Amino acid sequence: MDTTYTVQELMAVVLARELNDGEVLRVGVASPVPEAAVRLAHLMHGPNMELVFLGARMNVAHLASVPMPAYGWDRRVVRWAESYSDTGHRFDRVKDWSNHVFFIGGVQVDAYGNTNLIGIGEDYRRLRFRGPGSVGTPTLSTHVGRYYIVLNNHTPRVLVERCDYVSAFGWGRGGADARRKLGLPGGGPRLCVTPLCVMDFAEESRRMRLRSLHPGVTLEAVKAATGFELVIPSAVATTAAPSAAELEALRTRVDIEGRLRR
Amino acid sequence: MNSARRTRIVDELEAAEWIQSGMTIAIGQPTPMALVRQIIRRGVRDLTVVDAGFSLDLLIAAGCVRKVVSYYAGGGFGYPVTPAFRRAAERGAIEVWECEEGILCAGLQAAAQALPFLPWRGGVGTSLPEVNPDLKVFTDPISGETLIAVPPIKPDVAILHAAHADPYGNVQHLGGPGWIDLFMYRAADRTIVQVEKIIANEEVRADAWRTTIAGADAVVRAPYGAHPFYSRGYYIQDNDHLREYAEAAGAGEEGRLRAYLERYCREPASLGDYLERIGIKRLLALHEY
């Protein structure tokens, strides 16, 4: 077993370790790292997890492998589903979502974990970059117990002090009560995982804080790649590398086609 | 006096005439592409379109759209944002009614229930009410919570694709309707459903529990009519064709996009002509099982 790993494999392992048995894990479109992470957690330590890929809900802990990808819109592909939320409703029941987890990206992510899928530019009617739109992220981020921001690029253009537009409210302009003041029942963003590091949110200010640097990444590199001032703790850990068992499960049971190794 | 029950079967050309320039139309998933292509072929303009993804992009590319009610214009195939939507939105050529899935459902449901608005929480604290002034942040008079009032979204016509219907508009999906289809049906003044197969009324009555839409205003026989998209129980998505569109639209060359539109939307007069152009081998290769 080759124990060298790609950064995407590392990100998937980091996220998988975060997920607990019994949770409901919701993954949207075009998110290979979370897609791998939820499968890995399910097979390694989460026999009572439920995976929801778009509308298809499943528990496939009995399977030897759960290869990627899978889409709810094609019954041929998703032979694992036990039910579809695709039958004329989607957010009909959002109460009691404290054990639901989801994963979000953004064209911008700001210092307080707010995310933007609307676009970039001062004039909304003439955006410099028009994003794809909010999908269901405003509702999901409002109600799920916690969510993870996952980025394929860690650059000052993506990680900004303040989003031009906010499509999912993280911690607003900061403060541990920012969400409670608005009456948002969900627990907000827990981590931001990028190709360079793992970040969390400082307890009081809820400003993004460096939690661990991926092996081989320097603090200076992260600072230079971040468009705002991160909270830097006195001791910065190194992200624990994937174990041989994690890598083997990931490569032989989940990411069989090697999407995360490209 | 004619005492026979009137059937609701029309062909896709006649059904498409229900859609006039300036109307609001809602497009379901699976996508009723036979009808979408006829709308393009007829040169309908200034539509307000409730839709997502590539069918929305195609209508924008063809110049049919003035305003978009959309929660998602992502595409894949190398384009995280569908190309024609992105260009038109950045140029200001289309107006975007910014929303998200929960807000869209609330707006359609408000229309269906003849309410001035329905409340929704998802979006509180975000920029959605700023960029879409139709969404009003308000204080709930009962608990004092902050919520968003979503006004009704009222399609003149909803166009949907399903597996089966009888001649009287009783629609039966295989594997359930798309997630948004019933919201659109309930909200719209009139609904056209194109189907893979028209079945006998006896077959509907044999198991009426399977009926998902009770009373489509028009039924269009459209086998393979969702191509290049999927139709549950019949065929899967034609990714090669969607990639062909994405590359034609994404290249930024008017010529390539126009050639695509001519070849697949404007030249084929009917669904049959379109399917002939796609070719029987390609279509059969998309069988679901």
XYZ file of C-alpha atoms in Angstrom:
551
model
C 0.000 0.000 0.000
C 1.402 3.346 -1.086
C 1.036 5.553 1.993
C 1.759 8.796 0.182
C -1.561 10.580 -0.216
C -3.057 13.513 -2.067
C -4.405 16.573 -0.319
C -7.938 15.646 -1.382
C -7.526 12.259 0.285
C -6.310 14.009 3.415
C -9.316 16.375 3.364
C -11.714 13.446 3.015
C -10.105 11.679 5.982
C -10.195 14.850 8.108
C -13.928 15.208 7.456
C -14.661 11.503 7.960
C -13.146 11.649 11.446
C -15.536 14.486 12.315
C -18.671 12.478 11.635
C -20.438 10.449 14.299
C -22.470 7.289 14.130
C -26.204 7.959 13.966
C -25.905 11.211 12.049
C -27.668 12.093 8.810
C -25.127 13.299 6.253
C -26.326 15.421 3.355
C -24.156 15.865 0.276
C -25.081 18.047 -2.687
C -23.805 18.122 -6.236
C -20.217 18.056 -7.439
C -18.549 17.617 -4.059
C -16.105 14.700 -4.398
C -14.321 15.286 -1.055
C -17.500 15.202 1.092
C -18.873 12.374 -1.060
C -15.809 10.327 -0.156
C -15.770 11.453 3.485
C -19.313 10.369 4.306
C -18.802 6.976 2.664
C -15.554 6.438 4.516
C -17.074 7.361 7.889
C -20.103 5.164 7.187
C -17.987 2.116 6.356
C -15.342 2.633 9.041
C -17.280 3.753 12.101
C -20.837 4.744 11.267
C -23.138 1.747 10.699
C -26.147 3.824 11.772
C -25.395 6.846 9.643
C -27.790 7.831 6.903
C -26.327 9.211 3.700
C -28.440 11.574 1.609
C -27.134 12.213 -1.908
C -29.398 14.872 -3.384
C -32.770 13.245 -2.827
C -31.648 9.663 -2.242
C -31.394 8.477 1.357
C -29.501 5.300 2.181
C -27.751 3.153 4.737
C -25.312 0.804 3.015
C -23.086 -0.210 5.927
C -23.555 -3.838 4.895
C -21.787 -3.336 1.572
C -18.136 -4.146 0.997
C -17.742 -1.019 -1.077
C -19.711 2.153 -1.807
C -18.062 3.518 -4.930
C -18.349 7.122 -6.067
C -20.202 8.862 -7.589
C -23.947 8.430 -7.148
C -26.788 10.702 -8.140
C -30.371 10.724 -6.999
C -31.781 11.705 -10.370
C -31.052 8.376 -12.002
C -32.603 5.260 -10.550
C -30.114 3.076 -12.344
C -27.182 4.670 -10.547
C -28.611 4.832 -7.054
C -29.532 1.257 -6.284
C -28.752 1.880 -2.655
C -31.554 4.270 -1.787
C -34.202 3.333 0.724
C -36.250 6.445 0.028
C -36.225 9.586 -2.056
C -37.097 13.028 -0.815
C -37.514 13.738 -4.499
C -41.212 12.980 -4.624
C -42.740 16.420 -4.489
C -41.146 17.861 -1.399
C -37.707 18.538 -0.011
C -37.839 20.716 3.080
C -41.182 19.522 4.419
C -39.578 18.509 7.675
C -36.683 20.609 8.873
C -37.375 20.444 12.595
C -35.145 18.141 14.634
C -32.236 18.487 12.243
C -29.729 18.731 15.076
C -28.146 15.439 14.010
C -28.056 16.433 10.350
C -24.741 17.492 8.857
C -24.034 19.024 5.510
C -21.170 20.352 3.412
C -20.978 23.648 1.612
C -18.668 25.448 -0.791
C -18.700 28.994 -2.058
C -17.277 31.437 -4.557
C -16.369 33.432 -1.442
C -16.081 32.475 2.221
C -15.524 35.171 4.788
C -13.806 35.529 8.152
C -16.990 34.541 9.995
C -17.868 31.533 7.891
C -20.530 33.217 5.788
C -20.586 31.765 2.286
C -21.502 33.203 -1.090
C -22.868 31.325 -4.095
C -24.559 34.394 -5.612
C -21.599 36.121 -7.235
C -18.807 38.658 -7.039
C -19.036 42.372 -7.774
C -20.399 45.519 -6.177
C -23.341 45.975 -8.513
C -25.692 43.014 -8.201
C -27.181 43.778 -11.610
C -23.753 43.693 -13.270
C -21.796 41.099 -11.332
C -18.179 40.571 -12.360
C -18.712 36.888 -11.732
C -22.196 35.458 -11.600
C -22.292 32.387 -9.309
C -24.594 29.408 -9.715
C -27.116 30.463 -7.055
C -27.865 29.367 -3.536
C -29.360 25.914 -4.286
C -30.794 24.875 -0.890
C -27.924 26.157 1.224
C -29.796 29.012 2.962
C -32.332 26.564 4.352
C -29.868 23.761 5.069
C -27.427 26.058 6.852
C -30.282 27.474 8.912
C -31.441 24.128 10.257
C -28.667 21.510 10.339
C -26.889 20.820 13.613
C -23.578 21.774 12.068
C -21.963 22.023 8.671
C -18.540 21.980 7.099
C -17.153 24.444 4.602
C -15.032 22.561 2.077
C -12.921 24.440 -0.467
C -10.920 23.151 -3.418
C -8.882 26.357 -3.516
C -7.377 28.324 -0.676
C -6.681 31.768 -2.124
C -7.195 35.394 -1.023
C -9.905 35.706 -3.697
C -11.989 32.967 -2.111
C -11.231 33.571 1.579
C -12.192 37.215 2.042
C -12.818 39.483 5.027
C -16.400 40.025 3.950
C -18.444 38.286 1.250
C -19.893 40.528 -1.458
C -23.146 38.619 -0.934
C -24.085 36.074 1.718
C -26.149 33.088 0.595
C -25.615 31.017 3.759
C -25.322 32.789 7.099
C -22.444 31.408 9.163
C -21.608 33.669 12.094
C -22.659 36.984 10.522
C -20.283 39.696 11.728
C -19.223 37.532 14.659
C -20.136 36.749 18.234
C -21.245 33.496 19.823
C -24.860 34.731 19.863
C -24.929 35.845 16.207
C -27.155 32.998 15.119
C -29.334 32.929 18.204
C -30.114 36.639 17.784
C -31.557 35.888 14.356
C -33.445 32.853 15.606
C -31.491 30.408 13.446
C -31.917 27.003 15.072
C -28.926 25.222 13.497
C -25.453 25.131 14.987
C -23.631 26.877 12.141
C -20.331 26.098 10.438
C -17.967 23.919 12.479
C -14.830 23.781 10.335
C -13.456 25.121 7.099
C -11.287 22.515 5.387
C -9.034 23.583 2.495
C -6.061 22.119 0.618
C -3.744 23.956 3.051
C -5.242 23.633 6.506
C -8.158 23.064 8.837
C -9.810 26.090 10.435
C -12.448 26.374 13.158
C -14.150 29.373 14.771
C -12.953 31.099 17.956
C -15.427 30.505 20.793
C -16.242 34.139 21.602
C -15.668 36.089 18.388
C -16.554 33.222 16.020
C -13.827 34.496 13.756
C -12.094 31.865 11.688
C -9.133 30.370 13.511
C -6.353 28.148 12.301
C -6.706 24.708 13.841
C -4.106 22.629 12.024
C -1.719 22.950 9.109
C -1.618 20.078 6.662
C 1.760 18.279 6.711
C 4.362 20.305 4.839
C 2.338 23.552 4.803
C 3.813 26.573 6.606
C 1.956 29.162 8.647
C 3.295 31.839 6.308
C 1.834 30.062 3.295
C -1.606 29.974 4.905
C -1.442 33.621 5.931
C -0.412 34.628 2.419
C -3.243 32.613 0.889
C -5.938 33.993 3.206
C -7.570 37.314 2.391
C -8.236 38.203 6.020
C -6.464 38.007 9.333
C -6.916 34.557 10.791
C -6.971 33.954 14.515
C -3.708 32.103 15.165
C -3.560 30.068 18.379
C -0.334 29.951 20.383
C 0.334 26.389 19.312
C -0.692 25.271 15.836
C -1.085 21.537 15.347
C -0.294 19.541 12.245
C -3.235 17.771 10.610
C -2.904 14.076 11.440
C -2.018 12.176 8.281
C -4.345 9.415 7.076
C -3.622 6.062 8.687
C -2.865 3.024 6.553
C -6.294 1.643 7.434
C -8.029 4.871 6.415
C -6.159 5.023 3.122
C -6.853 1.395 2.353
C -10.574 1.771 3.042
C -10.709 4.989 1.061
C -8.979 3.522 -1.977
C -10.435 0.038 -2.064
C -13.972 0.635 -0.775
C -14.859 4.226 -1.652
C -12.728 6.044 -4.192
C -12.079 3.034 -6.376
C -11.743 5.143 -9.516
C -9.155 7.373 -7.873
C -10.999 10.679 -8.293
C -9.227 12.126 -5.266
C -5.834 11.028 -6.575
C -6.025 13.001 -9.821
C -74.821 17.955 -28.067
C -71.637 15.980 -27.761
C -71.876 13.926 -24.569
C -68.476 12.222 -24.794
C -65.798 13.120 -22.256
C -63.224 15.387 -23.873
C -59.681 14.057 -24.130
C -56.790 16.329 -23.314
C -54.268 14.874 -25.735
C -52.522 17.431 -27.914
C -49.280 17.242 -29.844
C -46.214 19.172 -28.782
C -46.693 21.826 -31.465
C -50.198 22.662 -30.318
C -49.240 22.521 -26.627
C -46.345 24.903 -27.171
C -48.776 27.468 -28.556
C -50.147 27.840 -25.038
C -46.918 29.587 -24.185
C -46.909 33.169 -25.340
C -44.233 35.826 -25.114
C -44.214 37.578 -21.756
C -45.692 34.677 -19.791
C -44.305 33.034 -16.663
C -43.573 29.351 -17.149
C -42.376 26.739 -14.678
C -40.322 23.820 -15.954
C -40.230 20.562 -13.998
C -37.640 17.863 -13.490
C -37.314 15.514 -15.385
C -37.217 18.225 -17.997
C -39.932 18.378 -20.687
C -37.457 18.994 -23.482
C -39.845 18.326 -26.371
C -41.872 21.330 -25.202
C -38.785 23.417 -24.408
C -37.475 22.930 -27.944
C -40.836 23.901 -29.437
C -40.829 27.097 -27.370
C -37.415 27.907 -28.813
C -38.514 26.963 -32.329
C -41.513 29.290 -32.116
C -39.281 32.179 -31.082
C -41.191 32.992 -27.894
C -39.616 35.959 -26.089
C -39.576 37.774 -22.758
C -40.495 34.748 -20.697
C -40.143 34.627 -16.945
C -38.799 31.129 -16.354
C -38.869 29.106 -13.134
C -36.180 26.534 -13.824
C -32.636 25.372 -13.097
C -29.682 23.970 -14.985
C -29.273 23.294 -18.687
C -32.872 23.667 -19.879
C -32.839 27.141 -18.368
C -29.527 27.798 -20.071
C -30.825 26.631 -23.430
C -33.847 28.957 -23.252
C -31.583 31.880 -22.336
C -29.162 31.005 -25.136
C -32.075 31.001 -27.590
C -33.155 34.488 -26.504
C -36.491 33.422 -25.003
C -35.930 34.705 -21.470
C -36.287 38.091 -19.798
C -36.380 37.042 -16.178
C -35.204 33.986 -14.278
C -36.617 32.599 -11.037
C -33.776 30.312 -10.134
C -32.103 28.718 -7.167
C -29.402 26.981 -9.152
C -27.771 27.455 -12.538
C -24.945 24.979 -12.099
C -24.161 22.601 -14.833
C -21.058 20.512 -14.519
C -19.201 19.345 -17.610
C -16.484 21.830 -16.800
C -18.905 24.705 -16.161
C -19.771 25.297 -12.494
C -22.169 27.997 -13.722
C -24.125 27.313 -16.910
C -22.587 29.455 -19.666
C -25.524 31.325 -21.220
C -27.025 32.158 -17.815
C -23.697 33.455 -16.590
C -23.099 35.652 -19.638
C -26.641 37.028 -19.743
C -26.702 37.743 -16.001
C -23.307 39.464 -16.055
C -24.348 41.596 -19.048
C -27.621 42.476 -17.385
C -29.517 40.928 -20.299
C -31.696 38.926 -17.920
C -33.162 39.828 -14.577
C -32.600 37.287 -11.794
C -35.192 36.758 -9.080
C -32.707 35.398 -6.572
C -34.046 32.607 -4.392
C -33.288 29.128 -3.092
C -35.105 25.806 -2.923
C -37.089 26.447 0.252
C -38.083 29.962 -0.780
C -39.111 28.732 -4.223
C -41.348 26.065 -2.668
C -42.881 28.638 -0.305
C -43.643 30.997 -3.205
C -45.209 28.279 -5.356
C -47.201 27.020 -2.384
C -48.439 30.545 -1.612
C -49.706 30.792 -5.189
C -51.410 27.403 -4.941
C -53.148 28.345 -1.712
C -54.126 31.834 -2.906
C -52.160 33.436 -0.079
C -50.390 36.797 -0.250
C -47.235 35.173 1.119
C -45.896 32.247 3.080
C -43.203 32.608 5.725
C -39.819 30.915 5.416
C -36.814 30.931 7.709
C -34.022 29.795 5.363
C -32.429 32.988 4.054
C -32.813 35.041 7.247
C -29.517 36.872 7.755
C -28.449 36.406 4.117
C -28.336 38.848 1.191
C -31.352 37.262 -0.487
C -33.846 39.917 0.711
C -31.410 42.662 -0.340
C -30.848 41.425 -3.874
C -34.482 40.338 -4.231
C -36.650 43.130 -2.774
C -39.794 41.032 -3.288
C -38.663 39.002 -0.263
C -39.678 40.907 2.866
C -38.077 40.348 6.231
C -40.788 40.633 8.876
C -41.501 39.948 12.518
C -43.835 37.054 13.099
C -46.857 38.493 15.000
C -47.252 35.330 17.068
C -43.774 34.567 18.408
C -41.855 37.686 17.399
C -39.373 35.694 15.318
C -37.638 37.125 12.272
C -38.821 35.454 9.079
C -39.013 36.068 5.352
C -42.363 36.666 3.655
C -42.262 34.975 0.260
C -44.825 36.345 -2.201
C -46.680 33.969 -4.520
C -44.846 32.732 -7.595
C -47.592 32.369 -10.179
C -46.746 30.470 -13.357
C -49.176 30.904 -16.230
C -48.192 27.455 -17.433
C -46.256 24.608 -15.834
C -44.628 22.174 -18.250
C -43.650 18.776 -16.879
C -42.416 15.389 -18.039
C -43.731 12.132 -16.595
C -43.907 8.441 -17.430
C -47.620 7.958 -18.098
C -50.968 9.701 -18.390
C -54.377 8.745 -19.612
C -56.246 10.859 -22.180
C -58.009 12.781 -19.394
C -54.932 14.199 -17.713
C -54.448 11.630 -14.950
C -50.669 11.495 -14.634
C -48.722 8.615 -13.126
C -45.020 8.992 -12.483
C -42.653 6.054 -12.278
C -40.438 6.403 -9.241
C -42.185 9.539 -8.078
C -42.418 13.020 -9.553
C -39.430 15.328 -9.540
C -38.993 17.201 -6.296
C -40.462 20.471 -7.544
C -43.065 19.226 -10.048
C -46.083 19.072 -7.764
C -45.373 22.536 -6.380
C -45.352 23.836 -9.953
C -48.531 21.984 -10.898
C -50.372 23.302 -7.862
C -49.212 26.876 -8.447
C -49.769 27.142 -12.200
C -52.932 28.269 -13.963
C -52.522 25.477 -16.498
C -50.270 22.435 -16.659
C -49.021 20.574 -19.705
C -47.510 17.146 -19.035
C -45.584 15.370 -21.734
C -45.344 11.606 -21.173
C -43.427 8.609 -22.410
C -46.639 6.714 -22.944
C -50.352 7.384 -22.939
C -52.180 4.678 -21.057
C -55.841 3.719 -21.000
C -58.190 5.266 -18.473
C -58.983 1.689 -17.357
C -55.336 1.289 -16.391
C -55.496 4.417 -14.245
C -58.666 3.298 -12.536
C -57.158 -0.125 -11.870
C -54.763 1.541 -9.436
C -55.771 5.139 -8.827
C -53.326 5.398 -5.922
C -50.578 5.701 -8.492
C -51.988 8.936 -9.902
C -49.683 11.793 -8.945
C -51.303 14.672 -10.834
C -55.057 14.643 -11.037
C -55.993 16.813 -13.916
C -53.241 17.996 -16.224
C -54.802 20.412 -18.710
C -52.967 18.909 -21.632
C -51.191 15.618 -22.224
C -48.518 15.347 -24.902
C -47.288 11.991 -26.131
C -43.512 12.381 -26.098
C -41.472 9.165 -26.020
C -37.825 10.081 -25.376
C -39.184 13.583 -24.941
C -36.925 14.406 -21.982
C -33.745 13.730 -23.978
C -30.939 14.707 -23.277
C -32.200 14.408 -19.702
C -33.364 11.286 -17.899
C -36.862 9.893 -17.638
C -37.283 7.639 -14.644
C -37.968 4.030 -15.552
C -37.144 4.675 -19.224
C -33.723 6.137 -19.927
C -30.780 7.857 -18.311
C -29.238 11.235 -18.934
C -27.247 11.584 -22.176
C -24.062 13.072 -20.784
C -22.320 13.130 -24.178
C -25.058 15.330 -25.563
C -25.096 17.613 -22.513
C -21.336 17.967 -22.848
C -21.794 18.868 -26.523
C -24.174 21.649 -25.492
C -21.931 22.843 -22.654
C -18.971 23.095 -25.008
C -21.002 24.876 -27.679
C -22.413 27.352 -25.164
C -19.244 27.719 -23.134
C -16.844 28.377 -26.000
C -18.057 31.956 -26.154
C -18.379 31.775 -29.948
C -21.808 32.832 -31.127
C -21.431 30.580 -34.144
C -21.075 27.337 -32.245
C -24.007 28.050 -30.004
C -26.164 29.121 -32.947
C -25.216 25.934 -34.795
C -26.311 23.855 -31.815
C -29.629 25.696 -31.565
C -30.273 25.356 -35.297
C -29.385 21.694 -35.414
C -31.324 20.521 -32.383
C -33.992 23.089 -31.599
C -34.971 25.062 -34.701
C -34.568 22.756 -37.693
C -36.401 19.666 -36.352
C -40.073 20.513 -36.751
C -41.317 17.860 -34.354
C -40.114 15.511 -31.643
C -39.897 12.776 -34.272
C -37.589 14.890 -36.411
C -35.419 15.649 -33.387
C -35.162 12.003 -32.376
C -34.197 11.058 -35.923
C -31.387 13.578 -35.701
C -30.168 12.130 -32.399
C -30.308 8.639 -33.870
C -31.843 5.397 -32.747
C -28.547 3.836 -31.627
C -27.788 6.678 -29.246
C -31.298 6.606 -27.820
C -31.317 2.855 -27.265
C -27.939 3.056 -25.529
C -29.585 5.209 -22.830
C -31.956 2.512 -21.630
C -32.173 2.605 -17.851
C -31.443 -1.085 -17.292
